[in-house]
mmCIF file of C-alpha atoms and ligand atoms in Angstrom:
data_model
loop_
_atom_site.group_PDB
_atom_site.id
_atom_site.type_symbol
_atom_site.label_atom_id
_atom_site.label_comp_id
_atom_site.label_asym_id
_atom_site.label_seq_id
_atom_site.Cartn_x
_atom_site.Cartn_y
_atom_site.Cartn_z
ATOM 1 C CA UNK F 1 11.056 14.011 -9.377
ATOM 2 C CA UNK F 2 9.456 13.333 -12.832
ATOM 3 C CA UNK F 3 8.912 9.629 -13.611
ATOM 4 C CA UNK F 4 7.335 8.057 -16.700
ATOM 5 C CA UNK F 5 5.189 4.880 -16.346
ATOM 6 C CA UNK F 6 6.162 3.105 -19.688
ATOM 7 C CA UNK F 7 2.469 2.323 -20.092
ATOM 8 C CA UNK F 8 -0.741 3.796 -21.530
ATOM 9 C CA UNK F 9 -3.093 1.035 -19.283
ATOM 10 C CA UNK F 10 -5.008 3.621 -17.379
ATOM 11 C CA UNK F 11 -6.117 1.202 -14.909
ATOM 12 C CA UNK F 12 -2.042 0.134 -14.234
ATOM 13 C CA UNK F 13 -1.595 3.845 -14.090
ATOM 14 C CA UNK F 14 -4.043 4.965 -11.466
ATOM 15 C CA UNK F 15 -3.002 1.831 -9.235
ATOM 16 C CA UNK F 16 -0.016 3.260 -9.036
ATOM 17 C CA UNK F 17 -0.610 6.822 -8.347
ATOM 18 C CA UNK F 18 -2.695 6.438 -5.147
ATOM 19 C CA UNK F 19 0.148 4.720 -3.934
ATOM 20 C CA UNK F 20 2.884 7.354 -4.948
ATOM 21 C CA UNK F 21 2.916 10.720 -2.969
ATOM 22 C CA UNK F 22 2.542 13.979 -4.641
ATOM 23 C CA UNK F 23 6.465 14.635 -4.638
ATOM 24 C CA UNK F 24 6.776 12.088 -7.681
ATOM 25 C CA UNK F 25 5.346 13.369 -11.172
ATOM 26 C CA UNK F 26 4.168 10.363 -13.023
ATOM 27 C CA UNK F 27 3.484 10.757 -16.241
ATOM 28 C CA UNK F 28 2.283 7.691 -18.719
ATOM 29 C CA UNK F 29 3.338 7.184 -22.049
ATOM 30 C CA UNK F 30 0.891 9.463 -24.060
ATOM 31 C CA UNK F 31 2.371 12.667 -21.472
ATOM 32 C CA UNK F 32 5.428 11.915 -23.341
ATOM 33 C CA UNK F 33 3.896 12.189 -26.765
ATOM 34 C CA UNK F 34 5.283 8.578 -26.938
ATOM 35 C CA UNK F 35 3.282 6.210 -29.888
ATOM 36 C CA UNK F 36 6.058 3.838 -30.324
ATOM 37 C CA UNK F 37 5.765 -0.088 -30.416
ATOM 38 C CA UNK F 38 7.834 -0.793 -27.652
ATOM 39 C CA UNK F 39 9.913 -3.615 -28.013
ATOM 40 C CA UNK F 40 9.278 -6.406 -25.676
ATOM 41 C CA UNK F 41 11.158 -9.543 -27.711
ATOM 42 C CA UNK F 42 13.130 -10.960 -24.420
ATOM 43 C CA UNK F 43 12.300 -14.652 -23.090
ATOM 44 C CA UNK F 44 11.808 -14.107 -19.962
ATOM 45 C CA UNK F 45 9.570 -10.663 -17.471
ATOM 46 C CA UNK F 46 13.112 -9.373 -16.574
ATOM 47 C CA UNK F 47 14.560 -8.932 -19.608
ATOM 48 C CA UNK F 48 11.303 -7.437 -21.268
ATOM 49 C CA UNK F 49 10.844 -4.980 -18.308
ATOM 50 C CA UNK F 50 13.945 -3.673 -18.519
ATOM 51 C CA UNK F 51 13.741 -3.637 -22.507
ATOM 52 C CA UNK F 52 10.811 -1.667 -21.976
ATOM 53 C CA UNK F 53 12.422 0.976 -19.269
ATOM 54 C CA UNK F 54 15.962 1.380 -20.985
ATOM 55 C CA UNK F 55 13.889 2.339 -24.423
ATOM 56 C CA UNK F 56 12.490 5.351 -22.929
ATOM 57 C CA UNK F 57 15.328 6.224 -21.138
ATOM 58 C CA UNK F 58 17.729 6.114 -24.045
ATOM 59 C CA UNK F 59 15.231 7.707 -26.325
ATOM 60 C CA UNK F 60 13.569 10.406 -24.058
ATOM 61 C CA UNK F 61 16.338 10.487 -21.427
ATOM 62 C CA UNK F 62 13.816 10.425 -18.827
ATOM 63 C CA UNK F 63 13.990 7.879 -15.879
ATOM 64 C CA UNK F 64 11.103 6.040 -16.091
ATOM 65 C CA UNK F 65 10.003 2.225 -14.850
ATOM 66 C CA UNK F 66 8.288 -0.423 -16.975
ATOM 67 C CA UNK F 67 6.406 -3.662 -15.818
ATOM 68 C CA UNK F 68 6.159 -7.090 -17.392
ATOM 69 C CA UNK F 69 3.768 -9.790 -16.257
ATOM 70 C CA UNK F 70 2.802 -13.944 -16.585
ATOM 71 C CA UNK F 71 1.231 -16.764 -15.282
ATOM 72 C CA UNK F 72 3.211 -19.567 -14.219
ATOM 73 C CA UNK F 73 1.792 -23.139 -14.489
ATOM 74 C CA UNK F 74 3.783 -25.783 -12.421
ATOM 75 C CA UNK F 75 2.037 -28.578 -14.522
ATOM 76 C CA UNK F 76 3.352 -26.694 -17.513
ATOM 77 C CA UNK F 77 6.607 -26.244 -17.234
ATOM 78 C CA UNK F 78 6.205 -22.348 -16.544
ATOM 79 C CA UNK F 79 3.755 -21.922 -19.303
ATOM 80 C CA UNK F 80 2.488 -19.512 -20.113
ATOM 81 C CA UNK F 81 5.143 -17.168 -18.478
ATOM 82 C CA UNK F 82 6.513 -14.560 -21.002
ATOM 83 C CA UNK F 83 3.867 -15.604 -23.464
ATOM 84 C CA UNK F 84 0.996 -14.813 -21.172
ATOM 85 C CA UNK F 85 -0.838 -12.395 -23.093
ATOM 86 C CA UNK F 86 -0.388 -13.962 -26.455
ATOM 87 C CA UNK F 87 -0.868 -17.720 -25.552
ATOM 88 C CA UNK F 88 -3.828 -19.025 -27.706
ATOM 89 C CA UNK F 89 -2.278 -16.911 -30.582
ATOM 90 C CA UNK F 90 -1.259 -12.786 -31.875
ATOM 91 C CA UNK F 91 -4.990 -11.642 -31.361
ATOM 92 C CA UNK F 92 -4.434 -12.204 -27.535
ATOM 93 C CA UNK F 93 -7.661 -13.269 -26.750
ATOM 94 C CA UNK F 94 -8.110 -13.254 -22.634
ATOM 95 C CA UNK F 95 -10.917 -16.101 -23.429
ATOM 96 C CA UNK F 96 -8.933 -18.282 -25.451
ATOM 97 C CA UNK F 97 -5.862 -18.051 -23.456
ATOM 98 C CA UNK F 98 -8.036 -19.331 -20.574
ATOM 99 C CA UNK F 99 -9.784 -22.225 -22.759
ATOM 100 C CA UNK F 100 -6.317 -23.337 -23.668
ATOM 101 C CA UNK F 101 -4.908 -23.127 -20.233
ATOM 102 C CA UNK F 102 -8.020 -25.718 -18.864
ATOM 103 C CA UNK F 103 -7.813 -27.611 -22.020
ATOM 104 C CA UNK F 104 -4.057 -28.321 -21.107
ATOM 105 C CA UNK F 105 -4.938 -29.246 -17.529
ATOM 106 C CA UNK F 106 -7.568 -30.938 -18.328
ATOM 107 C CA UNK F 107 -7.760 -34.108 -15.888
ATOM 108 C CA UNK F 108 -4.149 -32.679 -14.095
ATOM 109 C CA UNK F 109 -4.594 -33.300 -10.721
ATOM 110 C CA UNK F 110 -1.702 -30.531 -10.107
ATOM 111 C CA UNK F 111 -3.212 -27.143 -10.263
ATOM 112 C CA UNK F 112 -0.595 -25.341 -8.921
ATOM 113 C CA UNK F 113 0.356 -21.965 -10.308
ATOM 114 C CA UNK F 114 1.695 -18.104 -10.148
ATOM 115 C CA UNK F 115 1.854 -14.658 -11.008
ATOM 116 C CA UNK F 116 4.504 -12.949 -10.861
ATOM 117 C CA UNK F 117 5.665 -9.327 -11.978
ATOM 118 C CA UNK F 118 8.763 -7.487 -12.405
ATOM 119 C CA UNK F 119 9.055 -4.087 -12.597
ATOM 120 C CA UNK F 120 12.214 -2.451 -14.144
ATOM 121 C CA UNK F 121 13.406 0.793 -12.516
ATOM 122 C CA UNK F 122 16.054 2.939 -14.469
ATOM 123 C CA UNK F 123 16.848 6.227 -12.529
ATOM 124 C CA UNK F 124 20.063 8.185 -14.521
ATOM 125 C CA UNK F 125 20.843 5.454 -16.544
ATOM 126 C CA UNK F 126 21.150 2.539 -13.576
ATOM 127 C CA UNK F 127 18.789 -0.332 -13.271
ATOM 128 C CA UNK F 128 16.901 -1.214 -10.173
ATOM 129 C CA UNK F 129 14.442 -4.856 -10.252
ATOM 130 C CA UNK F 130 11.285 -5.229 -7.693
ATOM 131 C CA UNK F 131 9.337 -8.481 -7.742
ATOM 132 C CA UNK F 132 5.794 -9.331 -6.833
ATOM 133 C CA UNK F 133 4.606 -13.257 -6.211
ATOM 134 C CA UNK F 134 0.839 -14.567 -5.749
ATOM 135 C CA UNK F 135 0.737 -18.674 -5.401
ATOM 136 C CA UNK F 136 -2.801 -20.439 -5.839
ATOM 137 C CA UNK F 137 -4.350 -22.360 -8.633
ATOM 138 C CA UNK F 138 -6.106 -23.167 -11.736
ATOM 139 C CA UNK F 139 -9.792 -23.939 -11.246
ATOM 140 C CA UNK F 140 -11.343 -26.103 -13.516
ATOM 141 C CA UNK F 141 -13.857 -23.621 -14.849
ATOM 142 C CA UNK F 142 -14.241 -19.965 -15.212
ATOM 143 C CA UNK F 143 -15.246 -18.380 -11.934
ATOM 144 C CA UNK F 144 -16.667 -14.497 -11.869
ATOM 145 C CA UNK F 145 -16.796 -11.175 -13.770
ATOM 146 C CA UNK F 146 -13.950 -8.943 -12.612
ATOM 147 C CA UNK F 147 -10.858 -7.912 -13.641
ATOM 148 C CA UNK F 148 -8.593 -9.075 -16.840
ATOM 149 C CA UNK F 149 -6.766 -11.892 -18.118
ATOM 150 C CA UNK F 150 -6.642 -14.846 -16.304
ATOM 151 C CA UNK F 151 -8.536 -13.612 -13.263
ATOM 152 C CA UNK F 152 -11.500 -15.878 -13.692
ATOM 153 C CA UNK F 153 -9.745 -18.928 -13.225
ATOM 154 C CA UNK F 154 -6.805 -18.361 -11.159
ATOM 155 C CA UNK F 155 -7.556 -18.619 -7.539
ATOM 156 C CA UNK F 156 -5.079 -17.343 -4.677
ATOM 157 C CA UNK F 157 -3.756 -19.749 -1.619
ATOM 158 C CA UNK F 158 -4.984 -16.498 0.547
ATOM 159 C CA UNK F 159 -8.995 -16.720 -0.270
ATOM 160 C CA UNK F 160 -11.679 -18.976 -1.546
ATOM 161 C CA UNK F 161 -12.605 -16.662 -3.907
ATOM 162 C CA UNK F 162 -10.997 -16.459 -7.989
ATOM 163 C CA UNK F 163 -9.171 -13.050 -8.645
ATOM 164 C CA UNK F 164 -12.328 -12.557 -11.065
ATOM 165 C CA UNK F 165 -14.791 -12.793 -8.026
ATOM 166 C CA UNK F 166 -13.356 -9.989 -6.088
ATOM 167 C CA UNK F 167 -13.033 -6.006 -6.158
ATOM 168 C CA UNK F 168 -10.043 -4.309 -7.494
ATOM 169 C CA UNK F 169 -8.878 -3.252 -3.953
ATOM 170 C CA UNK F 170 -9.017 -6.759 -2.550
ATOM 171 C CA UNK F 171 -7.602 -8.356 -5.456
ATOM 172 C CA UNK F 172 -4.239 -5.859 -5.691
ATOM 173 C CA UNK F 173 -3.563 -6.207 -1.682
ATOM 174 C CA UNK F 174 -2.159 -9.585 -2.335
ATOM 175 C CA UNK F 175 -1.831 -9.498 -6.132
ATOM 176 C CA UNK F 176 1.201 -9.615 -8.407
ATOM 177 C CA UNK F 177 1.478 -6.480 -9.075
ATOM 178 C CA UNK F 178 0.260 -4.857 -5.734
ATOM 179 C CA UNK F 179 3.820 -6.552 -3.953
ATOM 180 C CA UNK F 180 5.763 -5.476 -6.798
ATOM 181 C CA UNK F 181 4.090 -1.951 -6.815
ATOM 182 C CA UNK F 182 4.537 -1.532 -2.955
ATOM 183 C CA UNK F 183 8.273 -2.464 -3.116
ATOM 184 C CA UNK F 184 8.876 0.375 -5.469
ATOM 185 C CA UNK F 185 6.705 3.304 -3.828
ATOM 186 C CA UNK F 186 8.909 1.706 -0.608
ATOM 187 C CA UNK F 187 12.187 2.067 -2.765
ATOM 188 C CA UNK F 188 11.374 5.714 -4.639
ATOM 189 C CA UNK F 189 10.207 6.578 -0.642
ATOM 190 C CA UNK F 190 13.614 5.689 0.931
ATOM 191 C CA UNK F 191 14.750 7.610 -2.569
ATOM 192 C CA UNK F 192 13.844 10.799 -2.554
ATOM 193 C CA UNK F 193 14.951 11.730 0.883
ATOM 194 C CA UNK F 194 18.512 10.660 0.465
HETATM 195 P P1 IMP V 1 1.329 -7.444 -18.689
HETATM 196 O O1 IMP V 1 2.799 -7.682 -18.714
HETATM 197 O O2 IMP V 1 0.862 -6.747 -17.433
HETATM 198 O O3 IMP V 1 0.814 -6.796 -19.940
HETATM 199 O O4 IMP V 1 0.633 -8.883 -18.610
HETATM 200 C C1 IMP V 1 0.790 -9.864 -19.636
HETATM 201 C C2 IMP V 1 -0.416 -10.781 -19.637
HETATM 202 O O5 IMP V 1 -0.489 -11.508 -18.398
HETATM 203 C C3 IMP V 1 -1.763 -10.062 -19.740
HETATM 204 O O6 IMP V 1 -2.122 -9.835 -21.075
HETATM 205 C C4 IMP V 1 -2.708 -11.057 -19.071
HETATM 206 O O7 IMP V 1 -3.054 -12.091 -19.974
HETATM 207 C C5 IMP V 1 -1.829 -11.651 -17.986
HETATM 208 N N1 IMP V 1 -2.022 -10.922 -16.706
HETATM 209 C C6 IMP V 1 -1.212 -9.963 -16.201
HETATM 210 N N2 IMP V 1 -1.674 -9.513 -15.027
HETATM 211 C C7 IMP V 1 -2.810 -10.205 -14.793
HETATM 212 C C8 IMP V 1 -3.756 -10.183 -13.734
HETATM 213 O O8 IMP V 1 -3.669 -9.425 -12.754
HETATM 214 N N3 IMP V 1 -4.794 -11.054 -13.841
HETATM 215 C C9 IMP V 1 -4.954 -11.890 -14.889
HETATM 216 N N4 IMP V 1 -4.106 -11.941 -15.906
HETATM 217 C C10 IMP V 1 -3.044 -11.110 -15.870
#
């Protein structure tokens, strides 16, 4: 089976593809010849997922899955959620998403906080949703080198360590993404030998 990746993060893409046996094709966005702005205008990770997935299978008819991602602050009300990438402002900035974050905490005794990602399936047209939780905190400062976005501050209940302070293999065994990825490859498994 041939399924497109509605992404052209490389890093996203090979996560995924030492997960998936040989059996499934993936291809990315740019194996489609696919340069398009996809829309992402929903308010809230499900609806921008499957935004994302239902574009390229109405325009390419090609089943295909799309992911959508944010960081949910208890102390905030959910913030930033949907608006993860682009929280301090359009030129999403990774470091002044995070100084805004700890600004807004600043003195909050409740650090409590998670990421969570939802990836949108579409296989002939019908729509299947996977899920992947991590629960931990906001530090107070920046902690380590690794990784992307908000790893250097967010720290998961499961280690004493910030997502930024470990490798990529430790970090997507209990991240996000990882649960969300693994109940897909489970889901495309059970799949392909119906
Ligand atoms: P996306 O939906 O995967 O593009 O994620 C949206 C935004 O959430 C990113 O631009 C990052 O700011 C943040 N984000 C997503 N995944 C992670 C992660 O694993 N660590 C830190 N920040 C992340």
């Amino acid at each position: 089976m041939k399924l497109v990746f509605a992404t052209n993060n490389q890093h996203k893409l090979q996560e995924i593809k030492q997960l998936l046996d040989d059996s499934i094709g993936l291809l990315d966005l740019n194996d489609i010849n696919c340069t398009d702005d996809i829309p992402e205008k929903q308010e809230t990770l499900e609806g921008n997922a499957s935004e994302k997935s239902f574009y390229i299978f109405n325009k390419y008819g090609m089943n295909c899955f799309a992911d959508d991602t944010g960081l949910e602050i208890e102390a905030l009300n959910g913030e930033p959620g949907v608006y993860s990438a682009r929280y301090a402002g359009e030129e999403r900035s990774a470091e002044n998403n995070m100084n805004l974050v700890l600004e807004k905490l600043y003195k909050i005794k409740n650090r409590k906080a998670r990421f969570r990602t939802v990836i949108s399936l579409v296989i002939d047209g019908h729509e299947t949703q996977f899920e992947g939780v991590v629960e931990g905190n906001i530090l107070e400062e920046k902690r380590g080198k690794t990784g992307f976005g908000y790893d250097p501050i967010f720290q998961p209940n499961e280690s004493v360590s910030s997502f930024a302070e470990m490798s990529a293999g430790e970090k997507n065994k209990i991240s996000h993404r990882g649960r969300a990825v693994q109940k897909l490859v489970v889901y495309l498994t059970q799949f392909k030998t119906q």
